[in-house]
Amino acid sequence: MELELTAVAAGPATSRVKAVSDNAAPFESTATIDVIQPKLDLGIEGPRLRYLERQATYKVQVQNTGNAMAKGIRLVVYLPRGLQFNSAANDGTYFPEQHSVEWYLEELNAGRSAVTELSVLPIQEGDFVLRMQGTAERVRADAIDKKVQVEGQSELAFSVADDNDPIERDGATTYIIQVANSGTKPDADVSLVVELPEGASAEQIHAPVN
Protein backbone atom coordinates (compact mmCIF):
# COMPACT_ATOMS: atom_id res chain seq x y z
CA MET A 1 0.00 0.00 0.00
CA GLU A 2 1.15 3.56 -0.67
CA LEU A 3 0.22 6.54 1.44
CA GLU A 4 0.89 10.02 0.03
CA LEU A 5 1.44 12.83 2.54
CA THR A 6 1.99 16.57 2.16
CA ALA A 7 4.32 18.39 4.53
CA VAL A 8 2.70 21.42 6.12
CA ALA A 9 5.37 22.52 8.62
CA ALA A 10 9.14 22.44 8.82
CA GLY A 11 10.92 20.14 11.27
CA PRO A 12 11.04 16.41 12.06
CA ALA A 13 7.88 14.48 11.19
CA THR A 14 7.21 10.94 12.36
CA SER A 15 4.68 8.62 10.77
CA ARG A 16 3.55 5.64 12.87
CA VAL A 17 1.87 2.58 11.35
CA LYS A 18 0.30 -0.18 13.48
CA ALA A 19 -1.01 -3.51 12.23
CA VAL A 20 -3.39 -5.66 14.26
CA SER A 21 -5.11 -8.96 13.56
CA ASP A 22 -7.29 -11.50 15.33
CA ASN A 23 -4.71 -14.25 15.43
CA ALA A 24 -1.33 -12.47 15.61
CA ALA A 25 0.43 -10.04 17.85
CA PRO A 26 0.16 -6.39 16.81
CA PHE A 27 3.11 -4.86 14.99
CA GLU A 28 4.12 -1.20 14.89
CA SER A 29 6.64 0.64 12.74
CA THR A 30 7.68 4.28 12.48
CA ALA A 31 9.39 6.43 9.86
CA THR A 32 10.83 9.86 10.55
CA ILE A 33 11.70 12.47 7.95
CA ASP A 34 13.01 16.02 8.21
CA VAL A 35 10.81 18.58 6.53
CA ILE A 36 12.87 21.56 5.36
CA GLN A 37 11.56 24.96 4.39
CA PRO A 38 13.03 28.47 4.16
CA LYS A 39 11.27 31.27 6.03
CA LEU A 40 11.77 34.97 5.42
CA ASP A 41 11.51 37.64 8.11
CA LEU A 42 11.66 41.27 6.97
CA GLY A 43 12.75 44.41 8.78
CA ILE A 44 13.14 48.16 8.19
CA GLU A 45 15.17 50.30 10.59
CA GLY A 46 15.34 54.07 10.37
CA PRO A 47 14.06 57.38 11.73
CA ARG A 48 10.42 57.66 12.77
CA LEU A 49 10.42 61.47 12.50
CA ARG A 50 12.01 63.47 9.70
CA TYR A 51 11.91 67.09 8.58
CA LEU A 52 11.18 68.40 5.13
CA GLU A 53 14.11 68.34 2.72
CA ARG A 54 16.23 66.34 5.20
CA GLN A 55 17.48 63.06 3.79
CA ALA A 56 16.50 59.88 5.62
CA THR A 57 18.38 56.57 5.37
CA TYR A 58 16.74 53.23 6.20
CA LYS A 59 18.27 49.79 6.65
CA VAL A 60 16.35 47.10 4.80
CA GLN A 61 16.91 43.58 6.11
CA VAL A 62 15.82 40.05 5.25
CA GLN A 63 16.58 37.03 7.44
CA ASN A 64 16.14 33.36 6.63
CA THR A 65 14.80 31.87 9.88
CA GLY A 66 13.89 28.55 8.27
CA ASN A 67 15.94 25.38 8.00
CA ALA A 68 16.59 25.39 4.24
CA MET A 69 18.22 27.69 1.73
CA ALA A 70 15.97 30.36 0.22
CA LYS A 71 16.40 30.91 -3.51
CA GLY A 72 15.30 33.64 -5.88
CA ILE A 73 14.63 36.26 -3.20
CA ARG A 74 12.83 39.42 -4.31
CA LEU A 75 12.48 42.35 -1.92
CA VAL A 76 10.25 45.34 -2.68
CA VAL A 77 9.78 48.57 -0.71
CA TYR A 78 6.83 50.74 -1.78
CA LEU A 79 7.39 54.44 -1.11
CA PRO A 80 4.60 56.83 -0.10
CA ARG A 81 3.93 59.99 -2.07
CA GLY A 82 5.58 62.18 0.56
CA LEU A 83 9.00 60.53 0.18
CA GLN A 84 11.13 60.99 -2.90
CA PHE A 85 13.58 58.25 -3.93
CA ASN A 86 17.21 59.24 -3.57
CA SER A 87 19.44 56.14 -3.76
CA ALA A 88 19.59 52.42 -2.99
CA ALA A 89 22.61 50.29 -2.17
CA ASN A 90 23.41 46.80 -3.49
CA ASP A 91 21.98 47.34 -6.98
CA GLY A 92 18.54 48.36 -5.78
CA THR A 93 16.36 49.39 -8.73
CA TYR A 94 13.81 52.18 -8.59
CA PHE A 95 10.57 51.83 -10.58
CA PRO A 96 8.86 55.24 -11.01
CA GLU A 97 5.55 53.73 -12.14
CA GLN A 98 5.07 51.87 -8.86
CA HIS A 99 7.16 54.35 -6.85
CA SER A 100 8.98 51.33 -5.44
CA VAL A 101 12.52 49.99 -4.99
CA GLU A 102 13.40 46.35 -5.68
CA TRP A 103 16.35 44.10 -4.80
CA TYR A 104 17.11 40.59 -6.03
CA LEU A 105 19.15 38.01 -4.11
CA GLU A 106 19.93 34.64 -5.69
CA GLU A 107 20.09 32.68 -2.44
CA LEU A 108 20.25 33.02 1.34
CA ASN A 109 21.33 30.17 3.61
CA ALA A 110 19.30 29.17 6.65
CA GLY A 111 20.09 31.31 9.67
CA ARG A 112 21.70 34.05 7.59
CA SER A 113 20.57 37.61 6.92
CA ALA A 114 21.24 40.29 4.31
CA VAL A 115 21.14 44.06 4.85
CA THR A 116 20.97 46.92 2.37
CA GLU A 117 20.19 50.64 2.53
CA LEU A 118 17.59 52.98 1.07
CA SER A 119 17.79 56.79 1.09
CA VAL A 120 14.76 59.01 0.57
CA LEU A 121 13.99 62.73 0.73
CA PRO A 122 10.83 63.96 2.49
CA ILE A 123 8.99 66.41 0.23
CA GLN A 124 5.57 66.64 1.94
CA GLU A 125 4.43 67.03 5.50
CA GLY A 126 2.23 64.34 7.00
CA ASP A 127 2.14 60.74 8.22
CA PHE A 128 3.35 58.15 5.71
CA VAL A 129 4.08 54.42 5.56
CA LEU A 130 6.90 52.47 3.92
CA ARG A 131 5.63 48.99 2.99
CA MET A 132 8.03 46.10 2.46
CA GLN A 133 7.26 42.76 0.82
CA GLY A 134 9.45 39.74 0.17
CA THR A 135 9.14 36.50 -1.81
CA ALA A 136 11.32 33.52 -2.72
CA GLU A 137 10.76 30.16 -4.41
CA ARG A 138 7.63 28.70 -2.75
CA VAL A 139 7.95 31.24 0.08
CA ARG A 140 6.15 34.50 0.81
CA ALA A 141 7.12 36.68 3.76
CA ASP A 142 4.66 38.63 5.86
CA ALA A 143 4.58 42.24 4.67
CA ILE A 144 5.68 44.89 7.17
CA ASP A 145 5.05 48.64 7.47
CA LYS A 146 7.36 51.40 8.68
CA LYS A 147 5.59 54.59 9.77
CA VAL A 148 7.27 57.92 9.03
CA GLN A 149 6.15 61.34 10.22
CA VAL A 150 7.36 64.33 8.21
CA GLU A 151 7.25 67.78 9.76
CA GLY A 152 8.31 71.22 8.67
CA GLN A 153 11.22 72.95 10.33
CA SER A 154 11.90 76.58 11.12
CA GLU A 155 15.30 78.03 10.22
CA LEU A 156 16.10 81.42 11.67
CA ALA A 157 18.84 83.65 10.33
CA PHE A 158 19.67 87.33 10.73
CA SER A 159 21.74 89.94 8.94
CA VAL A 160 23.20 93.27 10.08
CA ALA A 161 23.93 96.28 7.87
CA ASP A 162 24.94 99.87 8.73
CA ASP A 163 24.73 103.18 6.87
CA ASN A 164 27.86 104.85 8.25
CA ASP A 165 31.12 103.06 8.98
CA PRO A 166 33.53 104.09 10.36
CA ILE A 167 32.19 106.92 12.53
CA GLU A 168 33.88 109.66 14.54
CA ARG A 169 33.55 110.13 18.26
CA ASP A 170 30.06 111.39 19.16
CA GLY A 171 28.98 110.39 15.68
CA ALA A 172 25.96 108.25 14.89
CA THR A 173 25.21 105.29 12.67
CA THR A 174 22.12 103.25 11.99
CA TYR A 175 22.13 99.45 12.04
CA ILE A 176 19.45 97.56 10.17
CA ILE A 177 18.88 94.09 11.58
CA GLN A 178 16.76 91.68 9.58
CA VAL A 179 15.50 88.36 10.96
CA ALA A 180 14.19 85.77 8.49
CA ASN A 181 12.67 82.31 8.75
CA SER A 182 13.79 80.39 5.67
CA GLY A 183 12.25 77.12 6.87
CA THR A 184 8.88 75.56 6.20
CA LYS A 185 7.37 75.84 9.67
CA PRO A 186 6.38 78.97 11.64
CA ASP A 187 8.45 79.76 14.72
CA ALA A 188 7.25 81.25 18.00
CA ASP A 189 8.76 83.09 20.98
CA VAL A 190 11.56 84.47 18.85
CA SER A 191 13.78 86.93 20.71
CA LEU A 192 16.62 89.10 19.43
CA VAL A 193 19.30 90.44 21.77
CA VAL A 194 21.68 93.20 20.73
CA GLU A 195 24.73 93.83 22.93
CA LEU A 196 26.17 97.31 22.47
CA PRO A 197 29.94 97.71 22.57
CA GLU A 198 31.51 99.61 25.45
CA GLY A 199 31.34 103.37 24.93
CA ALA A 200 28.22 103.24 22.72
CA SER A 201 24.60 103.92 23.58
CA ALA A 202 21.30 103.31 21.82
CA GLU A 203 19.61 106.52 20.65
CA GLN A 204 16.44 105.24 18.95
CA ILE A 205 14.93 101.85 18.19
CA HIS A 206 12.35 101.26 15.47
CA ALA A 207 10.92 97.75 15.39
CA PRO A 208 7.54 96.12 14.69
CA VAL A 209 7.70 94.30 18.05
CA ASN A 210 8.46 95.23 21.64
mmCIF file of N, CA and C in Angstrom, residues 110-191:
data_model
loop_
_atom_site.group_PDB
_atom_site.id
_atom_site.type_symbol
_atom_site.label_atom_id
_atom_site.label_comp_id
_atom_site.label_asym_id
_atom_site.label_seq_id
_atom_site.Cartn_x
_atom_site.Cartn_y
_atom_site.Cartn_z
ATOM 1 N N ALA A 110 20.080 29.177 5.405
ATOM 2 C CA ALA A 110 19.303 29.172 6.647
ATOM 3 C C ALA A 110 20.109 29.799 7.776
ATOM 4 N N GLY A 111 19.439 30.641 8.555
ATOM 5 C CA GLY A 111 20.093 31.307 9.671
ATOM 6 C C GLY A 111 20.893 32.530 9.297
ATOM 7 N N ARG A 112 20.935 32.881 8.030
ATOM 8 C CA ARG A 112 21.695 34.054 7.587
ATOM 9 C C ARG A 112 20.759 35.213 7.278
ATOM 10 N N SER A 113 21.344 36.406 7.227
ATOM 11 C CA SER A 113 20.574 37.610 6.921
ATOM 12 C C SER A 113 21.342 38.468 5.937
ATOM 13 N N ALA A 114 20.642 39.353 5.266
ATOM 14 C CA ALA A 114 21.237 40.292 4.311
ATOM 15 C C ALA A 114 20.660 41.677 4.589
ATOM 16 N N VAL A 115 21.532 42.685 4.521
ATOM 17 C CA VAL A 115 21.138 44.059 4.847
ATOM 18 C C VAL A 115 21.543 44.979 3.707
ATOM 19 N N THR A 116 20.666 45.900 3.352
ATOM 20 C CA THR A 116 20.969 46.922 2.368
ATOM 21 C C THR A 116 20.423 48.249 2.868
ATOM 22 N N GLU A 117 20.612 49.313 2.094
ATOM 23 C CA GLU A 117 20.190 50.644 2.532
ATOM 24 C C GLU A 117 19.371 51.337 1.453
ATOM 25 N N LEU A 118 18.456 52.189 1.939
ATOM 26 C CA LEU A 118 17.592 52.978 1.066
ATOM 27 C C LEU A 118 17.561 54.406 1.586
ATOM 28 N N SER A 119 17.811 55.374 0.711
ATOM 29 C CA SER A 119 17.793 56.790 1.090
ATOM 30 C C SER A 119 16.650 57.494 0.365
ATOM 31 N N VAL A 120 15.892 58.280 1.122
ATOM 32 C CA VAL A 120 14.759 59.013 0.567
ATOM 33 C C VAL A 120 14.823 60.458 1.041
ATOM 34 N N LEU A 121 14.049 61.316 0.383
ATOM 35 C CA LEU A 121 13.986 62.728 0.726
ATOM 36 C C LEU A 121 12.544 63.118 0.990
ATOM 37 N N PRO A 122 12.200 63.528 2.211
ATOM 38 C CA PRO A 122 10.826 63.959 2.493
ATOM 39 C C PRO A 122 10.498 65.241 1.742
ATOM 40 N N ILE A 123 9.373 65.245 1.019
ATOM 41 C CA ILE A 123 8.992 66.415 0.231
ATOM 42 C C ILE A 123 7.605 66.921 0.600
ATOM 43 N N GLN A 124 6.894 66.212 1.486
ATOM 44 C CA GLN A 124 5.573 66.644 1.943
ATOM 45 C C GLN A 124 5.452 66.386 3.436
ATOM 46 N N GLU A 125 4.707 67.255 4.096
ATOM 47 C CA GLU A 125 4.426 67.034 5.504
ATOM 48 C C GLU A 125 3.269 66.044 5.655
ATOM 49 N N GLY A 126 3.313 65.275 6.738
ATOM 50 C CA GLY A 126 2.232 64.337 7.005
ATOM 51 C C GLY A 126 2.746 63.029 7.564
ATOM 52 N N ASP A 127 1.831 62.083 7.740
ATOM 53 C CA ASP A 127 2.142 60.744 8.222
ATOM 54 C C ASP A 127 2.119 59.786 7.034
ATOM 55 N N PHE A 128 3.206 59.038 6.865
ATOM 56 C CA PHE A 128 3.349 58.148 5.713
ATOM 57 C C PHE A 128 3.788 56.764 6.177
ATOM 58 N N VAL A 129 3.729 55.808 5.237
ATOM 59 C CA VAL A 129 4.077 54.424 5.556
ATOM 60 C C VAL A 129 4.943 53.855 4.438
ATOM 61 N N LEU A 130 6.081 53.281 4.828
ATOM 62 C CA LEU A 130 6.896 52.472 3.921
ATOM 63 C C LEU A 130 6.421 51.025 4.053
ATOM 64 N N ARG A 131 6.072 50.399 2.944
ATOM 65 C CA ARG A 131 5.626 48.992 2.990
ATOM 66 C C ARG A 131 6.657 48.111 2.300
ATOM 67 N N MET A 132 7.029 47.023 2.987
ATOM 68 C CA MET A 132 8.031 46.104 2.456
ATOM 69 C C MET A 132 7.425 44.722 2.283
ATOM 70 N N GLN A 133 7.709 44.110 1.121
ATOM 71 C CA GLN A 133 7.258 42.762 0.821
ATOM 72 C C GLN A 133 8.439 41.928 0.347
ATOM 73 N N GLY A 134 8.366 40.621 0.574
ATOM 74 C CA GLY A 134 9.447 39.735 0.166
ATOM 75 C C GLY A 134 8.922 38.378 -0.260
ATOM 76 N N THR A 135 9.508 37.826 -1.332
ATOM 77 C CA THR A 135 9.141 36.502 -1.808
ATOM 78 C C THR A 135 10.404 35.740 -2.196
ATOM 79 N N ALA A 136 10.280 34.414 -2.220
ATOM 80 C CA ALA A 136 11.323 33.518 -2.722
ATOM 81 C C ALA A 136 10.606 32.328 -3.348
ATOM 82 N N GLU A 137 11.372 31.340 -3.819
ATOM 83 C CA GLU A 137 10.756 30.156 -4.411
ATOM 84 C C GLU A 137 9.901 29.439 -3.361
ATOM 85 N N ARG A 138 8.603 29.372 -3.609
ATOM 86 C CA ARG A 138 7.627 28.700 -2.754
ATOM 87 C C ARG A 138 7.548 29.315 -1.355
ATOM 88 N N VAL A 139 7.977 30.564 -1.228
ATOM 89 C CA VAL A 139 7.952 31.237 0.077
ATOM 90 C C VAL A 139 7.458 32.667 -0.107
ATOM 91 N N ARG A 140 6.591 33.108 0.794
ATOM 92 C CA ARG A 140 6.147 34.496 0.815
ATOM 93 C C ARG A 140 6.235 34.999 2.250
ATOM 94 N N ALA A 141 6.954 36.096 2.432
ATOM 95 C CA ALA A 141 7.117 36.676 3.762
ATOM 96 C C ALA A 141 5.910 37.534 4.115
ATOM 97 N N ASP A 142 5.689 37.710 5.403
ATOM 98 C CA ASP A 142 4.656 38.631 5.864
ATOM 99 C C ASP A 142 5.107 40.068 5.605
ATOM 100 N N ALA A 143 4.255 40.846 4.959
ATOM 101 C CA ALA A 143 4.584 42.241 4.674
ATOM 102 C C ALA A 143 4.665 43.036 5.976
ATOM 103 N N ILE A 144 5.534 44.040 5.995
ATOM 104 C CA ILE A 144 5.678 44.889 7.166
ATOM 105 C C ILE A 144 5.567 46.353 6.749
ATOM 106 N N ASP A 145 5.196 47.205 7.702
ATOM 107 C CA ASP A 145 5.055 48.642 7.469
ATOM 108 C C ASP A 145 5.977 49.405 8.404
ATOM 109 N N LYS A 146 6.535 50.486 7.898
ATOM 110 C CA LYS A 146 7.356 51.399 8.684
ATOM 111 C C LYS A 146 6.723 52.781 8.602
ATOM 112 N N LYS A 147 6.238 53.281 9.745
ATOM 113 C CA LYS A 147 5.592 54.587 9.771
ATOM 114 C C LYS A 147 6.637 55.693 9.827
ATOM 115 N N VAL A 148 6.370 56.760 9.082
ATOM 116 C CA VAL A 148 7.271 57.915 9.034
ATOM 117 C C VAL A 148 6.438 59.186 9.154
ATOM 118 N N GLN A 149 6.815 60.042 10.061
ATOM 119 C CA GLN A 149 6.154 61.337 10.225
ATOM 120 C C GLN A 149 7.084 62.429 9.717
ATOM 121 N N VAL A 150 6.568 63.251 8.808
ATOM 122 C CA VAL A 150 7.355 64.328 8.215
ATOM 123 C C VAL A 150 6.795 65.662 8.693
ATOM 124 N N GLU A 151 7.647 66.471 9.266
ATOM 125 C CA GLU A 151 7.249 67.784 9.760
ATOM 126 C C GLU A 151 8.103 68.872 9.109
ATOM 127 N N GLY A 152 7.539 70.078 9.107
ATOM 128 C CA GLY A 152 8.315 71.223 8.669
ATOM 129 C C GLY A 152 9.284 71.649 9.751
ATOM 130 N N GLN A 153 10.214 72.495 9.396
ATOM 131 C CA GLN A 153 11.222 72.949 10.333
ATOM 132 C C GLN A 153 11.499 74.431 10.120
ATOM 133 N N SER A 154 11.567 75.158 11.224
ATOM 134 C CA SER A 154 11.899 76.578 11.124
ATOM 135 C C SER A 154 13.417 76.749 11.104
ATOM 136 N N GLU A 155 13.873 77.735 10.327
ATOM 137 C CA GLU A 155 15.297 78.026 10.217
ATOM 138 C C GLU A 155 15.476 79.537 10.304
ATOM 139 N N LEU A 156 15.933 79.996 11.447
ATOM 140 C CA LEU A 156 16.104 81.425 11.667
ATOM 141 C C LEU A 156 17.511 81.868 11.271
ATOM 142 N N ALA A 157 17.559 83.032 10.672
ATOM 143 C CA ALA A 157 18.839 83.653 10.326
ATOM 144 C C ALA A 157 18.667 85.161 10.421
ATOM 145 N N PHE A 158 19.756 85.867 10.674
ATOM 146 C CA PHE A 158 19.668 87.326 10.734
ATOM 147 C C PHE A 158 20.867 87.942 10.029
ATOM 148 N N SER A 159 20.670 89.187 9.593
ATOM 149 C CA SER A 159 21.742 89.937 8.939
ATOM 150 C C SER A 159 21.804 91.331 9.538
ATOM 151 N N VAL A 160 22.985 91.932 9.517
ATOM 152 C CA VAL A 160 23.203 93.270 10.079
ATOM 153 C C VAL A 160 23.884 94.137 9.026
ATOM 154 N N ALA A 161 23.324 95.319 8.801
ATOM 155 C CA ALA A 161 23.927 96.278 7.869
ATOM 156 C C ALA A 161 23.929 97.653 8.527
ATOM 157 N N ASP A 162 24.889 98.511 8.178
ATOM 158 C CA ASP A 162 24.940 99.874 8.733
ATOM 159 C C ASP A 162 25.053 100.881 7.587
ATOM 160 N N ASP A 163 24.704 102.146 7.900
ATOM 161 C CA ASP A 163 24.729 103.184 6.872
ATOM 162 C C ASP A 163 25.903 104.135 7.023
ATOM 163 N N ASN A 164 26.746 103.931 8.037
ATOM 164 C CA ASN A 164 27.863 104.849 8.245
ATOM 165 C C ASN A 164 28.949 104.105 9.016
ATOM 166 N N ASP A 165 30.052 103.822 8.358
ATOM 167 C CA ASP A 165 31.119 103.057 8.984
ATOM 168 C C ASP A 165 32.410 103.342 8.220
ATOM 169 N N PRO A 166 33.452 103.825 8.908
ATOM 170 C CA PRO A 166 33.530 104.085 10.360
ATOM 171 C C PRO A 166 32.895 105.425 10.730
ATOM 172 N N ILE A 167 32.768 105.661 12.041
ATOM 173 C CA ILE A 167 32.190 106.916 12.530
ATOM 174 C C ILE A 167 33.177 107.578 13.482
ATOM 175 N N GLU A 168 33.037 108.919 13.599
ATOM 176 C CA GLU A 168 33.876 109.660 14.538
ATOM 177 C C GLU A 168 33.286 109.601 15.937
ATOM 178 N N ARG A 169 34.052 110.059 16.884
ATOM 179 C CA ARG A 169 33.552 110.128 18.256
ATOM 180 C C ARG A 169 32.346 111.074 18.299
ATOM 181 N N ASP A 170 31.342 110.676 19.059
ATOM 182 C CA ASP A 170 30.062 111.388 19.163
ATOM 183 C C ASP A 170 29.279 111.359 17.852
ATOM 184 N N GLY A 171 29.736 110.551 16.913
ATOM 185 C CA GLY A 171 28.981 110.387 15.677
ATOM 186 C C GLY A 171 27.885 109.336 15.854
ATOM 187 N N ALA A 172 27.081 109.187 14.817
ATOM 188 C CA ALA A 172 25.957 108.253 14.889
ATOM 189 C C ALA A 172 25.926 107.399 13.631
ATOM 190 N N THR A 173 25.434 106.196 13.799
ATOM 191 C CA THR A 173 25.210 105.289 12.669
ATOM 192 C C THR A 173 23.946 104.489 12.938
ATOM 193 N N THR A 174 23.357 104.027 11.874
ATOM 194 C CA THR A 174 22.121 103.248 11.994
ATOM 195 C C THR A 174 22.384 101.814 11.535
ATOM 196 N N TYR A 175 22.011 100.877 12.382
ATOM 197 C CA TYR A 175 22.133 99.455 12.040
ATOM 198 C C TYR A 175 20.749 98.906 11.688
ATOM 199 N N ILE A 176 20.686 98.210 10.593
ATOM 200 C CA ILE A 176 19.451 97.556 10.169
ATOM 201 C C ILE A 176 19.626 96.055 10.387
ATOM 202 N N ILE A 177 18.809 95.520 11.247
ATOM 203 C CA ILE A 177 18.875 94.094 11.580
ATOM 204 C C ILE A 177 17.639 93.405 11.015
ATOM 205 N N GLN A 178 17.860 92.402 10.203
ATOM 206 C CA GLN A 178 16.761 91.681 9.582
ATOM 207 C C GLN A 178 16.787 90.219 10.029
ATOM 208 N N VAL A 179 15.642 89.753 10.542
ATOM 209 C CA VAL A 179 15.500 88.357 10.958
ATOM 210 C C VAL A 179 14.569 87.666 9.969
ATOM 211 N N ALA A 180 14.987 86.489 9.491
ATOM 212 C CA ALA A 180 14.194 85.769 8.486
ATOM 213 C C ALA A 180 14.060 84.303 8.890
ATOM 214 N N ASN A 181 12.920 83.737 8.563
ATOM 215 C CA ASN A 181 12.667 82.313 8.751
ATOM 216 C C ASN A 181 12.616 81.677 7.364
ATOM 217 N N SER A 182 13.706 81.000 6.991
ATOM 218 C CA SER A 182 13.787 80.391 5.666
ATOM 219 C C SER A 182 13.314 78.940 5.676
ATOM 220 N N GLY A 183 12.738 78.488 6.777
ATOM 221 C CA GLY A 183 12.253 77.117 6.865
ATOM 222 C C GLY A 183 10.852 76.970 6.327
ATOM 223 N N THR A 184 10.221 75.856 6.681
ATOM 224 C CA THR A 184 8.882 75.559 6.199
ATOM 225 C C THR A 184 7.859 75.517 7.326
ATOM 226 N N LYS A 185 8.260 75.895 8.521
ATOM 227 C CA LYS A 185 7.375 75.839 9.673
ATOM 228 C C LYS A 185 7.466 77.152 10.434
ATOM 229 N N PRO A 186 6.329 77.735 10.855
ATOM 230 C CA PRO A 186 6.376 78.967 11.642
ATOM 231 C C PRO A 186 7.119 78.753 12.956
ATOM 232 N N ASP A 187 7.774 79.814 13.435
ATOM 233 C CA ASP A 187 8.453 79.764 14.717
ATOM 234 C C ASP A 187 7.754 80.713 15.681
ATOM 235 N N ALA A 188 7.914 80.449 16.966
ATOM 236 C CA ALA A 188 7.254 81.252 17.998
ATOM 237 C C ALA A 188 8.260 81.603 19.079
ATOM 238 N N ASP A 189 7.906 82.639 19.866
ATOM 239 C CA ASP A 189 8.759 83.094 20.977
ATOM 240 C C ASP A 189 10.175 83.405 20.508
ATOM 241 N N VAL A 190 10.253 84.095 19.387
ATOM 242 C CA VAL A 190 11.562 84.474 18.849
ATOM 243 C C VAL A 190 12.030 85.751 19.547
ATOM 244 N N SER A 191 13.222 85.744 20.060
ATOM 245 C CA SER A 191 13.778 86.932 20.714
ATOM 246 C C SER A 191 15.108 87.287 20.071
#
